[in-house]
């Protein structure tokens, strides 16, 4: 739900509001098999592209096209790591688990906050978008062997750590690295 913080490309909607990701405008739900009548965060249509006895199709729609290699590496690696955790049985802490109906509103709230000033209720605490991603990043860090971390993963992991630390200081600290933050600075 907080992925646009890293991989958002930035967008001004029809009302003039700046969003981290243009795709969020078109999201219609958390999980669905629809492909033409709506766009979910995760498309669950059972359309295999390989041997269905060995592979399950996972189509994560909520992602922008990015120009910078560094942002691409971070967003793809982060998603890969979390998927590897889930494949190996990791479960988010109970207080972090959300119902499907909570995912889209949270994603939109994060997407609508280019100044990175909002916090979001999860369990009994409030978290920034960067702090939500850090929870998952800590799980990745604690399970490096289980998810088969490689040398290249270490470098990308450290890039993500630094990126999230800068995000906690405000969008200005991400200018020059983040596509959405750089665009936002240009229009404000």
PDB file of C-alpha atoms in Angstrom:
ATOM      1  CA  UNK A   1       0.000   0.000   0.000  1.00  0.00           C
ATOM      2  CA  UNK A   2       2.940   2.342   0.500  1.00  0.00           C
ATOM      3  CA  UNK A   3       4.889   1.266  -2.599  1.00  0.00           C
ATOM      4  CA  UNK A   4       4.251   4.559  -4.477  1.00  0.00           C
ATOM      5  CA  UNK A   5       6.506   6.260  -1.914  1.00  0.00           C
ATOM      6  CA  UNK A   6       9.419   4.558  -3.654  1.00  0.00           C
ATOM      7  CA  UNK A   7       8.136   3.858  -7.154  1.00  0.00           C
ATOM      8  CA  UNK A   8       5.609   6.601  -7.805  1.00  0.00           C
ATOM      9  CA  UNK A   9       6.222   8.672 -10.918  1.00  0.00           C
ATOM     10  CA  UNK A  10       4.113  11.677  -9.841  1.00  0.00           C
ATOM     11  CA  UNK A  11       0.903  13.020 -11.359  1.00  0.00           C
ATOM     12  CA  UNK A  12      -1.392  16.023 -11.253  1.00  0.00           C
ATOM     13  CA  UNK A  13      -5.018  14.903 -11.351  1.00  0.00           C
ATOM     14  CA  UNK A  14      -7.962  16.719 -12.961  1.00  0.00           C
ATOM     15  CA  UNK A  15      -8.585  18.819  -9.864  1.00  0.00           C
ATOM     16  CA  UNK A  16      -4.967  19.986  -9.743  1.00  0.00           C
ATOM     17  CA  UNK A  17      -3.977  17.758  -6.821  1.00  0.00           C
ATOM     18  CA  UNK A  18      -0.501  16.222  -6.967  1.00  0.00           C
ATOM     19  CA  UNK A  19      -0.374  12.462  -6.402  1.00  0.00           C
ATOM     20  CA  UNK A  20       2.595  10.157  -5.881  1.00  0.00           C
ATOM     21  CA  UNK A  21       1.234   7.754  -8.500  1.00  0.00           C
ATOM     22  CA  UNK A  22      -1.134   8.303 -11.440  1.00  0.00           C
ATOM     23  CA  UNK A  23      -2.266   4.672 -11.336  1.00  0.00           C
ATOM     24  CA  UNK A  24      -3.979   5.051  -7.984  1.00  0.00           C
ATOM     25  CA  UNK A  25      -6.735   7.117  -9.650  1.00  0.00           C
ATOM     26  CA  UNK A  26      -7.824   4.014 -11.534  1.00  0.00           C
ATOM     27  CA  UNK A  27      -7.678   1.445  -8.736  1.00  0.00           C
ATOM     28  CA  UNK A  28     -11.110   0.030  -7.977  1.00  0.00           C
ATOM     29  CA  UNK A  29     -10.401  -2.476  -5.224  1.00  0.00           C
ATOM     30  CA  UNK A  30      -7.749  -4.453  -3.397  1.00  0.00           C
ATOM     31  CA  UNK A  31      -8.018  -7.842  -5.121  1.00  0.00           C
ATOM     32  CA  UNK A  32     -10.119  -8.788  -8.132  1.00  0.00           C
ATOM     33  CA  UNK A  33     -10.040 -10.866 -11.280  1.00  0.00           C
ATOM     34  CA  UNK A  34     -11.442  -7.954 -13.322  1.00  0.00           C
ATOM     35  CA  UNK A  35      -9.249  -6.643 -16.099  1.00  0.00           C
ATOM     36  CA  UNK A  36     -11.463  -4.394 -18.162  1.00  0.00           C
ATOM     37  CA  UNK A  37     -14.212  -3.152 -15.845  1.00  0.00           C
ATOM     38  CA  UNK A  38     -11.912  -2.194 -12.994  1.00  0.00           C
ATOM     39  CA  UNK A  39      -8.330  -2.202 -11.803  1.00  0.00           C
ATOM     40  CA  UNK A  40      -7.486  -3.820  -8.466  1.00  0.00           C
ATOM     41  CA  UNK A  41      -4.202  -3.454  -6.585  1.00  0.00           C
ATOM     42  CA  UNK A  42      -3.642  -7.170  -7.235  1.00  0.00           C
ATOM     43  CA  UNK A  43      -5.184  -8.934 -10.207  1.00  0.00           C
ATOM     44  CA  UNK A  44      -6.097 -12.481  -9.244  1.00  0.00           C
ATOM     45  CA  UNK A  45      -7.273 -13.700 -12.654  1.00  0.00           C
ATOM     46  CA  UNK A  46      -6.168 -17.290 -13.026  1.00  0.00           C
ATOM     47  CA  UNK A  47      -4.339 -16.901 -16.307  1.00  0.00           C
ATOM     48  CA  UNK A  48      -1.139 -18.838 -16.108  1.00  0.00           C
ATOM     49  CA  UNK A  49       1.820 -18.007 -18.293  1.00  0.00           C
ATOM     50  CA  UNK A  50       3.662 -21.193 -17.371  1.00  0.00           C
ATOM     51  CA  UNK A  51       2.924 -24.680 -16.074  1.00  0.00           C
ATOM     52  CA  UNK A  52      -0.044 -24.142 -13.690  1.00  0.00           C
ATOM     53  CA  UNK A  53       0.923 -27.177 -11.604  1.00  0.00           C
ATOM     54  CA  UNK A  54       4.182 -25.428 -10.696  1.00  0.00           C
ATOM     55  CA  UNK A  55       3.407 -21.711 -10.851  1.00  0.00           C
ATOM     56  CA  UNK A  56       0.704 -19.312  -9.727  1.00  0.00           C
ATOM     57  CA  UNK A  57       0.229 -16.010 -11.505  1.00  0.00           C
ATOM     58  CA  UNK A  58       0.668 -12.920  -9.341  1.00  0.00           C
ATOM     59  CA  UNK A  59      -0.066  -9.636 -11.072  1.00  0.00           C
ATOM     60  CA  UNK A  60       0.688  -6.582  -8.943  1.00  0.00           C
ATOM     61  CA  UNK A  61      -0.896  -3.696 -10.848  1.00  0.00           C
ATOM     62  CA  UNK A  62      -0.109  -0.780  -8.554  1.00  0.00           C
ATOM     63  CA  UNK A  63       3.178   0.258 -10.019  1.00  0.00           C
ATOM     64  CA  UNK A  64       4.286   3.080 -12.258  1.00  0.00           C
ATOM     65  CA  UNK A  65       6.783   3.082 -15.063  1.00  0.00           C
ATOM     66  CA  UNK A  66       9.956   4.706 -13.800  1.00  0.00           C
ATOM     67  CA  UNK A  67      12.739   6.397 -15.702  1.00  0.00           C
ATOM     68  CA  UNK A  68      15.551   5.998 -13.189  1.00  0.00           C
ATOM     69  CA  UNK A  69      17.337   2.682 -12.810  1.00  0.00           C
ATOM     70  CA  UNK A  70      17.830   3.153  -9.063  1.00  0.00           C
ATOM     71  CA  UNK A  71      14.112   3.601  -8.375  1.00  0.00           C
ATOM     72  CA  UNK A  72      13.307   0.598 -10.596  1.00  0.00           C
ATOM     73  CA  UNK A  73      15.801  -1.574  -8.732  1.00  0.00           C
ATOM     74  CA  UNK A  74      14.474  -0.528  -5.323  1.00  0.00           C
ATOM     75  CA  UNK A  75      10.778  -1.023  -6.072  1.00  0.00           C
ATOM     76  CA  UNK A  76      11.262  -4.360  -7.860  1.00  0.00           C
ATOM     77  CA  UNK A  77      13.676  -5.726  -5.251  1.00  0.00           C
ATOM     78  CA  UNK A  78      11.420  -4.644  -2.380  1.00  0.00           C
ATOM     79  CA  UNK A  79       8.409  -6.402  -3.934  1.00  0.00           C
ATOM     80  CA  UNK A  80      10.530  -9.476  -4.663  1.00  0.00           C
ATOM     81  CA  UNK A  81      11.796  -9.662  -1.086  1.00  0.00           C
ATOM     82  CA  UNK A  82       8.322  -9.401   0.418  1.00  0.00           C
ATOM     83  CA  UNK A  83       6.972 -12.037  -1.973  1.00  0.00           C
ATOM     84  CA  UNK A  84       9.860 -14.326  -1.002  1.00  0.00           C
ATOM     85  CA  UNK A  85       8.975 -13.798   2.668  1.00  0.00           C
ATOM     86  CA  UNK A  86       5.349 -14.684   2.050  1.00  0.00           C
ATOM     87  CA  UNK A  87       6.309 -17.746  -0.017  1.00  0.00           C
ATOM     88  CA  UNK A  88       8.321 -18.973   2.959  1.00  0.00           C
ATOM     89  CA  UNK A  89       5.454 -18.581   5.415  1.00  0.00           C
ATOM     90  CA  UNK A  90       6.159 -15.151   6.911  1.00  0.00           C
ATOM     91  CA  UNK A  91       3.068 -13.400   8.216  1.00  0.00           C
ATOM     92  CA  UNK A  92       2.809  -9.739   9.028  1.00  0.00           C
ATOM     93  CA  UNK A  93       2.239  -8.963  12.700  1.00  0.00           C
ATOM     94  CA  UNK A  94      -1.454  -9.239  13.608  1.00  0.00           C
ATOM     95  CA  UNK A  95      -1.743  -5.493  14.214  1.00  0.00           C
ATOM     96  CA  UNK A  96      -0.434  -4.811  10.687  1.00  0.00           C
ATOM     97  CA  UNK A  97      -2.828  -7.135   8.872  1.00  0.00           C
ATOM     98  CA  UNK A  98      -5.611  -5.292   7.134  1.00  0.00           C
ATOM     99  CA  UNK A  99      -8.928  -6.290   5.680  1.00  0.00           C
ATOM    100  CA  UNK A 100      -9.321  -5.951   1.934  1.00  0.00           C
ATOM    101  CA  UNK A 101     -11.628  -2.980   2.422  1.00  0.00           C
ATOM    102  CA  UNK A 102      -8.884  -1.099   4.280  1.00  0.00           C
ATOM    103  CA  UNK A 103      -6.149  -1.466   1.659  1.00  0.00           C
ATOM    104  CA  UNK A 104      -7.426   0.886  -1.038  1.00  0.00           C
ATOM    105  CA  UNK A 105      -8.321   3.787   1.310  1.00  0.00           C
ATOM    106  CA  UNK A 106      -4.884   3.526   2.949  1.00  0.00           C
ATOM    107  CA  UNK A 107      -3.161   3.381  -0.444  1.00  0.00           C
ATOM    108  CA  UNK A 108      -5.065   6.462  -1.591  1.00  0.00           C
ATOM    109  CA  UNK A 109      -4.291   8.371   1.600  1.00  0.00           C
ATOM    110  CA  UNK A 110      -0.573   7.696   1.128  1.00  0.00           C
ATOM    111  CA  UNK A 111      -0.808   8.574  -2.562  1.00  0.00           C
ATOM    112  CA  UNK A 112      -2.487  11.903  -1.758  1.00  0.00           C
ATOM    113  CA  UNK A 113       0.283  13.048   0.604  1.00  0.00           C
ATOM    114  CA  UNK A 114       3.259  14.318  -1.428  1.00  0.00           C
ATOM    115  CA  UNK A 115       4.469  16.421   1.510  1.00  0.00           C
ATOM    116  CA  UNK A 116       4.794  13.179   3.525  1.00  0.00           C
ATOM    117  CA  UNK A 117       3.102  14.769   6.526  1.00  0.00           C
ATOM    118  CA  UNK A 118       0.355  12.214   7.210  1.00  0.00           C
ATOM    119  CA  UNK A 119       0.374   9.267   9.530  1.00  0.00           C
ATOM    120  CA  UNK A 120      -1.950   6.298   9.198  1.00  0.00           C
ATOM    121  CA  UNK A 121      -3.641   4.178  11.862  1.00  0.00           C
ATOM    122  CA  UNK A 122      -2.454   0.572  11.932  1.00  0.00           C
ATOM    123  CA  UNK A 123      -3.403  -1.308  15.047  1.00  0.00           C
ATOM    124  CA  UNK A 124      -2.952   0.980  18.037  1.00  0.00           C
ATOM    125  CA  UNK A 125      -0.289   3.212  16.474  1.00  0.00           C
ATOM    126  CA  UNK A 126       0.032   5.704  13.673  1.00  0.00           C
ATOM    127  CA  UNK A 127       2.730   5.315  11.035  1.00  0.00           C
ATOM    128  CA  UNK A 128       4.072   7.352   8.147  1.00  0.00           C
ATOM    129  CA  UNK A 129       4.323   5.699   4.725  1.00  0.00           C
ATOM    130  CA  UNK A 130       8.091   5.335   5.255  1.00  0.00           C
ATOM    131  CA  UNK A 131       7.541   3.648   8.624  1.00  0.00           C
ATOM    132  CA  UNK A 132       5.078   1.177   7.068  1.00  0.00           C
ATOM    133  CA  UNK A 133       7.695   0.195   4.497  1.00  0.00           C
ATOM    134  CA  UNK A 134      10.338  -0.043   7.235  1.00  0.00           C
ATOM    135  CA  UNK A 135       8.264  -2.684   9.029  1.00  0.00           C
ATOM    136  CA  UNK A 136       8.503  -4.875   5.943  1.00  0.00           C
ATOM    137  CA  UNK A 137      12.134  -3.956   5.385  1.00  0.00           C
ATOM    138  CA  UNK A 138      12.961  -5.077   8.938  1.00  0.00           C
ATOM    139  CA  UNK A 139      11.246  -8.407   8.260  1.00  0.00           C
ATOM    140  CA  UNK A 140      13.362  -8.761   5.118  1.00  0.00           C
ATOM    141  CA  UNK A 141      16.511  -7.923   7.088  1.00  0.00           C
ATOM    142  CA  UNK A 142      15.672 -10.531   9.741  1.00  0.00           C
ATOM    143  CA  UNK A 143      15.102 -13.203   7.099  1.00  0.00           C
ATOM    144  CA  UNK A 144      17.973 -12.630   4.658  1.00  0.00           C
ATOM    145  CA  UNK A 145      19.008 -16.293   4.599  1.00  0.00           C
ATOM    146  CA  UNK A 146      15.447 -17.540   4.160  1.00  0.00           C
ATOM    147  CA  UNK A 147      14.882 -15.332   1.128  1.00  0.00           C
ATOM    148  CA  UNK A 148      18.278 -16.148  -0.381  1.00  0.00           C
ATOM    149  CA  UNK A 149      19.828 -12.699  -0.235  1.00  0.00           C
ATOM    150  CA  UNK A 150      22.690 -12.172  -2.657  1.00  0.00           C
ATOM    151  CA  UNK A 151      25.463  -9.577  -2.854  1.00  0.00           C
ATOM    152  CA  UNK A 152      23.444  -7.318  -5.153  1.00  0.00           C
ATOM    153  CA  UNK A 153      20.517  -7.464  -2.704  1.00  0.00           C
ATOM    154  CA  UNK A 154      22.738  -6.001   0.036  1.00  0.00           C
ATOM    155  CA  UNK A 155      23.472  -2.885  -2.013  1.00  0.00           C
ATOM    156  CA  UNK A 156      19.828  -2.367  -2.975  1.00  0.00           C
ATOM    157  CA  UNK A 157      18.735  -3.013   0.611  1.00  0.00           C
ATOM    158  CA  UNK A 158      21.089  -0.279   1.848  1.00  0.00           C
ATOM    159  CA  UNK A 159      19.762   2.072  -0.860  1.00  0.00           C
ATOM    160  CA  UNK A 160      16.204   1.450   0.352  1.00  0.00           C
ATOM    161  CA  UNK A 161      17.224   2.047   3.986  1.00  0.00           C
ATOM    162  CA  UNK A 162      18.784   5.403   3.057  1.00  0.00           C
ATOM    163  CA  UNK A 163      15.791   6.338   0.879  1.00  0.00           C
ATOM    164  CA  UNK A 164      13.299   5.688   3.692  1.00  0.00           C
ATOM    165  CA  UNK A 165      15.451   7.623   6.181  1.00  0.00           C
ATOM    166  CA  UNK A 166      15.382  10.607   3.806  1.00  0.00           C
ATOM    167  CA  UNK A 167      11.617  10.201   3.277  1.00  0.00           C
ATOM    168  CA  UNK A 168      11.081  10.675   7.017  1.00  0.00           C
ATOM    169  CA  UNK A 169      12.646  14.143   6.680  1.00  0.00           C
ATOM    170  CA  UNK A 170      10.120  15.219   4.033  1.00  0.00           C
ATOM    171  CA  UNK A 171       9.784  15.101   0.277  1.00  0.00           C
ATOM    172  CA  UNK A 172      12.554  17.683  -0.232  1.00  0.00           C
ATOM    173  CA  UNK A 173      15.111  15.138   0.987  1.00  0.00           C
ATOM    174  CA  UNK A 174      14.103  12.825  -1.897  1.00  0.00           C
ATOM    175  CA  UNK A 175      14.452  15.387  -4.677  1.00  0.00           C
ATOM    176  CA  UNK A 176      16.896  14.193  -7.328  1.00  0.00           C
ATOM    177  CA  UNK A 177      16.309  10.538  -6.525  1.00  0.00           C
ATOM    178  CA  UNK A 178      12.539  10.150  -6.377  1.00  0.00           C
ATOM    179  CA  UNK A 179      10.682  10.878  -9.595  1.00  0.00           C
ATOM    180  CA  UNK A 180       7.509  12.038  -7.866  1.00  0.00           C
ATOM    181  CA  UNK A 181       9.354  14.241  -5.327  1.00  0.00           C
ATOM    182  CA  UNK A 182      11.421  15.901  -8.040  1.00  0.00           C
ATOM    183  CA  UNK A 183       8.295  16.662 -10.093  1.00  0.00           C
ATOM    184  CA  UNK A 184       6.476  17.916  -7.018  1.00  0.00           C
ATOM    185  CA  UNK A 185       9.285  20.346  -6.215  1.00  0.00           C
ATOM    186  CA  UNK A 186       9.146  21.703  -9.774  1.00  0.00           C
ATOM    187  CA  UNK A 187       5.455  22.577  -9.513  1.00  0.00           C
ATOM    188  CA  UNK A 188       5.361  23.955  -5.958  1.00  0.00           C
TER     189      UNK A 188
END
